Coordinates of C-alpha atoms in Angstrom, one line a residue:
M1 CA 27.0 -4.1 10.4
S2 CA 27.3 -4.9 6.7
T3 CA 25.1 -3.1 4.2
K4 CA 22.3 -5.5 3.1
I5 CA 21.6 -5.9 -0.6
F6 CA 18.6 -7.9 -2.0
I7 CA 18.7 -9.2 -5.6
I8 CA 15.6 -10.4 -7.5
E9 CA 16.8 -11.9 -10.8
D10 CA 15.5 -14.9 -12.6
N11 CA 18.7 -15.8 -14.5
P12 CA 20.5 -18.2 -12.2
E13 CA 24.0 -17.6 -13.7
F14 CA 23.7 -13.8 -13.7
R15 CA 22.1 -13.9 -10.2
D16 CA 25.0 -15.9 -8.8
Y17 CA 27.5 -13.5 -10.6
L18 CA 25.9 -10.5 -8.8
R19 CA 25.8 -12.4 -5.5
R20 CA 29.4 -13.4 -5.6
G21 CA 30.7 -10.0 -6.7
L22 CA 28.7 -8.0 -4.1
T23 CA 29.6 -10.5 -1.4
Y24 CA 33.3 -10.0 -2.3
E25 CA 32.8 -6.3 -2.0
G26 CA 31.7 -6.8 1.6
Y27 CA 27.9 -6.6 1.2
L28 CA 25.5 -9.0 2.9
V29 CA 23.5 -10.4 0.0
R30 CA 20.3 -12.3 -0.3
V31 CA 18.8 -13.4 -3.7
A32 CA 15.4 -14.5 -5.0
P33 CA 14.3 -15.8 -8.5
D34 CA 11.0 -14.1 -8.6
A35 CA 8.9 -11.3 -7.1
E36 CA 6.6 -13.6 -5.0
T37 CA 9.6 -15.2 -3.3
G38 CA 11.1 -11.7 -3.0
F39 CA 8.2 -10.3 -1.0
S40 CA 8.6 -12.9 1.8
I41 CA 12.3 -12.6 2.0
Q42 CA 12.2 -8.8 2.1
N43 CA 9.9 -8.8 5.1
E44 CA 12.5 -10.6 7.2
F45 CA 15.8 -9.4 5.6
H46 CA 15.1 -5.7 5.5
P47 CA 17.6 -4.8 2.8
D48 CA 19.3 -1.4 2.4
V49 CA 19.1 -1.6 -1.4
L50 CA 17.0 -3.7 -3.7
I51 CA 18.3 -4.7 -7.1
L52 CA 15.3 -5.7 -9.2
D53 CA 15.2 -7.2 -12.7
L54 CA 12.5 -5.9 -15.0
M55 CA 11.8 -9.2 -16.8
L56 CA 10.7 -11.7 -14.1
P57 CA 8.5 -14.8 -14.4
G58 CA 5.0 -14.3 -13.1
M59 CA 4.8 -10.7 -11.7
D60 CA 7.1 -8.5 -13.7
G61 CA 9.6 -6.0 -12.3
I62 CA 7.3 -3.0 -12.9
E63 CA 4.4 -4.5 -10.8
A64 CA 6.9 -5.8 -8.2
C65 CA 8.5 -2.4 -7.9
K66 CA 5.1 -0.8 -7.3
Q67 CA 4.3 -3.2 -4.5
F68 CA 7.8 -2.9 -2.9
R69 CA 7.3 0.9 -3.0
E70 CA 3.9 0.7 -1.4
N71 CA 5.2 -1.5 1.4
N72 CA 8.4 0.5 2.0
Y73 CA 8.6 3.9 0.4
D74 CA 12.1 4.5 1.7
L75 CA 13.7 1.4 0.2
P76 CA 16.3 2.3 -2.6
I77 CA 15.4 0.4 -5.7
L78 CA 17.8 -0.1 -8.7
M79 CA 16.1 -1.7 -11.7
L80 CA 18.0 -3.8 -14.2
T81 CA 17.0 -4.7 -17.7
A82 CA 18.2 -5.7 -21.1
R83 CA 15.4 -3.5 -22.5
N84 CA 17.1 -0.2 -22.4
S85 CA 14.8 2.2 -24.3
I86 CA 13.8 5.6 -23.0
G87 CA 10.2 4.3 -22.6
D88 CA 11.3 1.4 -20.4
R89 CA 13.4 3.8 -18.2
V90 CA 10.5 6.1 -17.8
T91 CA 8.1 3.3 -16.9
G92 CA 10.5 1.9 -14.3
L93 CA 11.1 5.2 -12.7
D94 CA 7.4 6.0 -12.6
A95 CA 6.8 2.7 -10.9
G96 CA 9.0 3.8 -8.1
A97 CA 12.6 2.8 -9.0
D98 CA 15.3 5.2 -7.9
D99 CA 17.7 4.3 -10.6
Y100 CA 17.9 2.2 -13.8
L101 CA 20.8 0.2 -15.2
G102 CA 20.8 -1.4 -18.7
K103 CA 22.3 -4.8 -19.4
P104 CA 25.1 -5.5 -20.1
F105 CA 26.9 -3.2 -17.7
D106 CA 30.3 -2.9 -16.1
F107 CA 30.4 -4.2 -12.5
E108 CA 32.2 -1.1 -11.4
E109 CA 29.2 1.0 -12.6
L110 CA 26.8 -1.2 -10.6
L111 CA 29.0 -0.6 -7.5
A112 CA 28.9 3.2 -8.2
R113 CA 25.1 3.2 -8.5
I114 CA 24.7 1.3 -5.3
R115 CA 27.0 3.7 -3.4
A116 CA 25.0 6.7 -4.8
L117 CA 21.7 5.2 -3.6
L118 CA 23.2 4.6 -0.2
R119 CA 24.4 8.2 0.0
R120 CA 20.9 9.4 -0.8
T121 CA 19.2 7.4 1.9
G122 CA 21.6 6.4 4.7
P123 CA 23.1 5.6 7.0
G124 CA 21.7 8.8 8.6
K125 CA 18.2 8.3 7.0
N126 CA 15.3 9.7 9.0
V127 CA 12.8 7.0 8.3
L128 CA 12.2 3.7 10.2
T129 CA 10.2 1.0 8.4
F130 CA 8.9 -2.4 9.3
S131 CA 6.3 -4.2 7.1
N132 CA 3.7 -1.5 6.3
L133 CA 4.6 0.6 9.3
T134 CA 6.7 3.7 8.9
I135 CA 8.0 6.4 11.2
D136 CA 9.5 9.6 9.8
L137 CA 11.9 10.7 12.5
S138 CA 12.2 14.2 11.1
T139 CA 8.5 15.0 11.5
R140 CA 7.6 12.3 14.0
G141 CA 4.9 11.2 11.6
T142 CA 3.7 7.6 12.0
Y143 CA 1.9 5.7 9.2
R144 CA 0.5 2.3 8.6
N145 CA -0.6 1.5 5.0
G146 CA -0.1 5.2 4.3
K147 CA -2.6 6.2 7.0
S148 CA -1.5 8.6 9.7
I149 CA -1.5 7.4 13.4
L150 CA -1.6 9.9 16.3
L151 CA 0.6 8.9 19.2
T152 CA 1.5 10.4 22.5
N153 CA 5.2 11.3 23.2
T154 CA 5.6 8.1 25.2
E155 CA 3.9 5.9 22.7
Y156 CA 6.0 7.4 19.9
E157 CA 9.3 6.8 21.8
M158 CA 8.3 3.2 22.5
L159 CA 7.4 2.5 18.9
V160 CA 10.7 4.0 17.7
F161 CA 12.5 1.6 20.0
F162 CA 10.6 -1.3 18.6
L163 CA 11.3 -0.3 15.0
S164 CA 14.9 0.2 15.8
H165 CA 15.1 -3.5 17.0
P166 CA 12.8 -5.4 14.6
Q167 CA 12.3 -9.1 15.2
E168 CA 14.3 -9.0 18.4
V169 CA 12.9 -9.9 21.8
I170 CA 13.0 -6.8 23.9
L171 CA 13.1 -7.5 27.6
R172 CA 10.5 -5.7 29.8
E173 CA 13.2 -4.2 32.0
V174 CA 15.1 -2.9 29.0
L175 CA 12.0 -1.2 27.6
L176 CA 11.1 0.3 31.0
N177 CA 14.6 1.7 31.6
R178 CA 14.8 3.0 28.1
I179 CA 11.5 4.9 28.2
W180 CA 11.0 5.7 31.9
G181 CA 14.3 4.9 33.6
F182 CA 12.9 2.9 36.5
D183 CA 13.2 -0.7 37.7
L184 CA 10.7 -3.4 36.8
S185 CA 9.7 -3.9 40.4
N186 CA 8.2 -0.4 40.6
S187 CA 6.4 -0.5 37.3
G188 CA 3.1 -2.1 38.0
N189 CA 1.3 -2.7 34.7
V190 CA 2.2 0.6 33.1
L191 CA 4.2 -1.1 30.4
D192 CA 1.4 -3.4 29.4
V193 CA -1.0 -0.5 29.3
Y194 CA 1.1 1.5 26.9
V195 CA 1.8 -1.5 24.7
G196 CA -1.9 -2.2 24.6
R197 CA -2.6 1.4 23.5
I198 CA 0.0 1.2 20.7
R199 CA -1.5 -2.1 19.5
R200 CA -5.0 -0.7 19.3
K201 CA -3.7 2.4 17.4
L202 CA -1.7 0.2 14.9
G203 CA -4.7 -2.0 14.2
E204 CA -4.7 -5.5 12.7
P205 CA -2.8 -7.6 11.9
A206 CA -0.8 -7.2 15.1
L207 CA 2.9 -6.4 14.8
I208 CA 3.8 -6.2 18.5
H209 CA 3.6 -9.6 20.2
T210 CA 4.0 -10.6 23.9
V211 CA 6.8 -13.0 24.8
F212 CA 5.3 -14.2 28.0
S213 CA 7.3 -13.5 31.2
V214 CA 10.1 -12.0 29.1
G215 CA 9.0 -9.0 27.0
Y216 CA 7.8 -8.1 23.5
I217 CA 8.8 -8.6 19.9
L218 CA 8.0 -6.6 16.7
K219 CA 7.3 -9.1 14.0
E220 CA 4.8 -10.3 11.4
L221 CA 3.1 -13.6 12.1
D222 CA 3.8 -16.4 9.7
K223 CA 1.2 -16.4 7.0

């Protein structure tokens, strides 16, 4: 699967230049002209790297960076700006950016920065994230909006499976065999009981939804 890069840049010519160049390098690229559009795209695209311009219309890159970091603390963020002072760099890094690249820059340097961010965080990263829900695989810690959630071993394994397949319909029999290793005909309502427990622990708004007579899906409802 191609590495996914999300670009938020208001200059259409520069945005298209980045999109074409990174697509040519083999990355799967999505773009947005502003932070507000970016938030909605990020929730369904789940990028591996975010390239964020500092000077954006409406919400600027600093505030956008803070919100992206609150929603997904594991997302590598590279901030771009024509304002390349030490103060701007410090402000961007303090807001949650992982790296900072001043314009103009050589495209090869951008590629090197992206590769460095990917080496720090993946592909063997130990964190699964969807929306405001995060699981740290190294500690088994589960968090929503930064608040810890206590799960049993079975609940934890089920939730890891959901986060490993976001926005995909998971068949009941697939989930049963994955977690317990037995056939659907022998399950009774054990699956529904466990899913119900997980939903209650995660709270509202719901993220795990029933696909009737089929299975379940981890997704955010359309706002």
